[in-house]
Amino acid sequence: MNEKQFDKVKNGKGFIAALDQSGGSTPKALAAYGVNEDAYSNEDEMFTLVHDMRTRIITSSAFDAQHILGAILFEQTMDREIDGMYTADYLAEKKGIAPFLKIDKGLADEANGVQLMKPITDLDDTLKRANERHIFGTKMRSVIKEPNEEGIKAVVDQQFEVGKQIIAAGLVPIIEPEVDINSANKPACEELLKTELLNHLDQLKDDENVMLKLTIPTEANLYRELIKHPRVVRVVALSGGYSTDIANEKLKENEGLIASFSRALSQDLNANQSDDEFNDALGKAVQSIYEASI
């Protein structure tokens, strides 16, 4: 583990940028960026275009270590280059930003009010490659839709089981049990989730550390105990579909919680913008998210 990056992520001011749209969400992300499906004819061309978008974000002067602690990458982004360097090396060496990798393979069908992660059958190989590419940490997402104790326990059990494999590989896992912002019982889901997370955190050894990525809670400061837990490096918040303004306002209500936004970071960016227009739009988003995170 890179101790300098660990200290920055744990103690630094700023937020984690989520640049990890995968195969299923890539067309939607490109469309929001102004690149329609008629601009590519196959998956390779699609991923080249989305890498171009991410490259434009990462190389922008607005994307800097003064505001951004880390960036979460899609696996193909990890294997591609920016200015002749692997993306993670560019982030770390040129930008001073810790690189994370999305490792989950998507969601299983809903059962007991939740969606578990699909099996990560190539986890050992992915973690080996992540270390070769100088990745700092990983991210994996599950979804909670109903306050079902059995379902929520299964989500957290699975997350921590995989998380311990990631820790053993020398990386820091971001555990992400997202509570659907549209759930009619969102507060009840969050109470059950908090209890399960604390149970698992209390069982970690002194050298086992995790990050948590959670939906901004309905009750402000609900996750204070998680933020202060000695085994938690940082608790970050996903935007969950909220606009930048709404996500930022909700985030400000929660002391110690910082952003890890995707849509809220890029919603005003467009492929047809000039460099000045693009950098200005990105700079405004970065600044507003940063201010909500400190």
PDB file of N, CA and C in Angstrom, residues 5 21 35 37 44 49 58 67 90 108 112 127 134 137-138 141 148 151 174 179 187 192 200 216 238 245 264 282 291:
ATOM      1  N   GLN A   5      -0.408   8.006  -0.184  1.00  0.00           N
ATOM      2  CA  GLN A   5      -1.778   8.080  -0.662  1.00  0.00           C
ATOM      3  C   GLN A   5      -2.768   7.765   0.449  1.00  0.00           C
ATOM      4  N   GLN A  21     -18.089   4.522 -14.883  1.00  0.00           N
ATOM      5  CA  GLN A  21     -19.201   3.949 -15.630  1.00  0.00           C
ATOM      6  C   GLN A  21     -18.705   2.724 -16.390  1.00  0.00           C
ATOM      7  N   VAL A  35     -22.575  12.616 -26.865  1.00  0.00           N
ATOM      8  CA  VAL A  35     -22.116  11.646 -27.863  1.00  0.00           C
ATOM      9  C   VAL A  35     -23.197  10.574 -28.000  1.00  0.00           C
ATOM     10  N   GLU A  37     -25.430   7.338 -29.836  1.00  0.00           N
ATOM     11  CA  GLU A  37     -25.038   5.980 -30.228  1.00  0.00           C
ATOM     12  C   GLU A  37     -24.636   5.874 -31.687  1.00  0.00           C
ATOM     13  N   ASP A  44     -15.830  -1.564 -28.839  1.00  0.00           N
ATOM     14  CA  ASP A  44     -14.477  -1.008 -28.772  1.00  0.00           C
ATOM     15  C   ASP A  44     -14.484   0.495 -29.049  1.00  0.00           C
ATOM     16  N   LEU A  49     -14.345   6.160 -27.018  1.00  0.00           N
ATOM     17  CA  LEU A  49     -14.964   7.476 -26.833  1.00  0.00           C
ATOM     18  C   LEU A  49     -15.114   7.831 -25.358  1.00  0.00           C
ATOM     19  N   ILE A  58      -9.671  14.166 -16.711  1.00  0.00           N
ATOM     20  CA  ILE A  58      -8.492  13.965 -15.866  1.00  0.00           C
ATOM     21  C   ILE A  58      -7.379  14.957 -16.202  1.00  0.00           C
ATOM     22  N   HIS A  67      -8.366  19.756  -4.785  1.00  0.00           N
ATOM     23  CA  HIS A  67      -9.773  19.512  -4.538  1.00  0.00           C
ATOM     24  C   HIS A  67     -10.141  18.029  -4.524  1.00  0.00           C
ATOM     25  N   TYR A  90      -0.688   8.109 -14.310  1.00  0.00           N
ATOM     26  CA  TYR A  90      -0.893   9.514 -14.641  1.00  0.00           C
ATOM     27  C   TYR A  90      -1.566  10.234 -13.474  1.00  0.00           C
ATOM     28  N   ALA A 108     -26.837  -8.748  -9.175  1.00  0.00           N
ATOM     29  CA  ALA A 108     -27.711  -9.911  -9.347  1.00  0.00           C
ATOM     30  C   ALA A 108     -29.171  -9.452  -9.318  1.00  0.00           C
ATOM     31  N   ASN A 112     -35.163 -10.533  -1.570  1.00  0.00           N
ATOM     32  CA  ASN A 112     -35.226 -10.016  -0.194  1.00  0.00           C
ATOM     33  C   ASN A 112     -34.985  -8.511  -0.137  1.00  0.00           C
ATOM     34  N   LEU A 127      -7.040  -8.299  -8.841  1.00  0.00           N
ATOM     35  CA  LEU A 127      -6.259  -7.663  -7.788  1.00  0.00           C
ATOM     36  C   LEU A 127      -4.761  -7.688  -8.120  1.00  0.00           C
ATOM     37  N   HIS A 134      -0.535  -0.149 -10.122  1.00  0.00           N
ATOM     38  CA  HIS A 134      -0.352   0.823  -9.028  1.00  0.00           C
ATOM     39  C   HIS A 134      -1.678   1.451  -8.570  1.00  0.00           C
ATOM     40  N   GLY A 137      -6.840   1.484  -4.294  1.00  0.00           N
ATOM     41  CA  GLY A 137      -7.987   0.829  -3.661  1.00  0.00           C
ATOM     42  C   GLY A 137      -9.006   0.380  -4.691  1.00  0.00           C
ATOM     43  N   THR A 138     -10.074  -0.235  -4.218  1.00  0.00           N
ATOM     44  CA  THR A 138     -11.107  -0.777  -5.106  1.00  0.00           C
ATOM     45  C   THR A 138     -12.485  -0.286  -4.680  1.00  0.00           C
ATOM     46  N   ARG A 141     -20.185  -2.365  -5.665  1.00  0.00           N
ATOM     47  CA  ARG A 141     -21.517  -1.826  -5.358  1.00  0.00           C
ATOM     48  C   ARG A 141     -22.576  -2.913  -5.265  1.00  0.00           C
ATOM     49  N   ASN A 148     -35.286  -5.036   4.607  1.00  0.00           N
ATOM     50  CA  ASN A 148     -35.362  -6.469   4.866  1.00  0.00           C
ATOM     51  C   ASN A 148     -34.079  -6.890   5.584  1.00  0.00           C
ATOM     52  N   GLY A 151     -31.984  -9.564   3.841  1.00  0.00           N
ATOM     53  CA  GLY A 151     -31.353  -9.072   2.626  1.00  0.00           C
ATOM     54  C   GLY A 151     -30.194  -8.135   2.911  1.00  0.00           C
ATOM     55  N   ILE A 174     -13.330   0.042  -1.084  1.00  0.00           N
ATOM     56  CA  ILE A 174     -14.497   0.884  -0.836  1.00  0.00           C
ATOM     57  C   ILE A 174     -15.711  -0.025  -0.877  1.00  0.00           C
ATOM     58  N   VAL A 179     -28.172   2.541  -0.769  1.00  0.00           N
ATOM     59  CA  VAL A 179     -29.607   2.536  -0.505  1.00  0.00           C
ATOM     60  C   VAL A 179     -30.280   3.359  -1.594  1.00  0.00           C
ATOM     61  N   PRO A 187     -35.266   5.590   5.210  1.00  0.00           N
ATOM     62  CA  PRO A 187     -34.701   5.728   6.569  1.00  0.00           C
ATOM     63  C   PRO A 187     -34.572   4.394   7.308  1.00  0.00           C
ATOM     64  N   LEU A 192     -30.975  -0.118   9.480  1.00  0.00           N
ATOM     65  CA  LEU A 192     -30.551  -1.521   9.466  1.00  0.00           C
ATOM     66  C   LEU A 192     -29.142  -1.652   8.897  1.00  0.00           C
ATOM     67  N   HIS A 200     -19.834  -5.538  11.493  1.00  0.00           N
ATOM     68  CA  HIS A 200     -18.697  -6.049  10.723  1.00  0.00           C
ATOM     69  C   HIS A 200     -17.429  -5.248  10.980  1.00  0.00           C
ATOM     70  N   ILE A 216     -26.383   9.381   0.748  1.00  0.00           N
ATOM     71  CA  ILE A 216     -26.535  10.433   1.758  1.00  0.00           C
ATOM     72  C   ILE A 216     -27.785  10.124   2.583  1.00  0.00           C
ATOM     73  N   LEU A 238     -22.320   8.748  -2.321  1.00  0.00           N
ATOM     74  CA  LEU A 238     -22.682   8.726  -3.730  1.00  0.00           C
ATOM     75  C   LEU A 238     -23.830   9.706  -3.967  1.00  0.00           C
ATOM     76  N   ASP A 245     -26.668  20.287  -7.299  1.00  0.00           N
ATOM     77  CA  ASP A 245     -27.115  21.211  -6.256  1.00  0.00           C
ATOM     78  C   ASP A 245     -27.773  20.477  -5.089  1.00  0.00           C
ATOM     79  N   ALA A 264     -23.168  14.001 -10.726  1.00  0.00           N
ATOM     80  CA  ALA A 264     -23.119  15.376 -10.234  1.00  0.00           C
ATOM     81  C   ALA A 264     -21.820  16.079 -10.620  1.00  0.00           C
ATOM     82  N   LEU A 282     -16.329  22.202 -15.646  1.00  0.00           N
ATOM     83  CA  LEU A 282     -15.774  21.217 -14.715  1.00  0.00           C
ATOM     84  C   LEU A 282     -15.273  21.896 -13.450  1.00  0.00           C
ATOM     85  N   GLU A 291     -16.498  22.242  -1.807  1.00  0.00           N
ATOM     86  CA  GLU A 291     -17.008  23.071  -0.705  1.00  0.00           C
ATOM     87  C   GLU A 291     -18.040  22.325   0.135  1.00  0.00           C
TER      88      GLU A 291
END
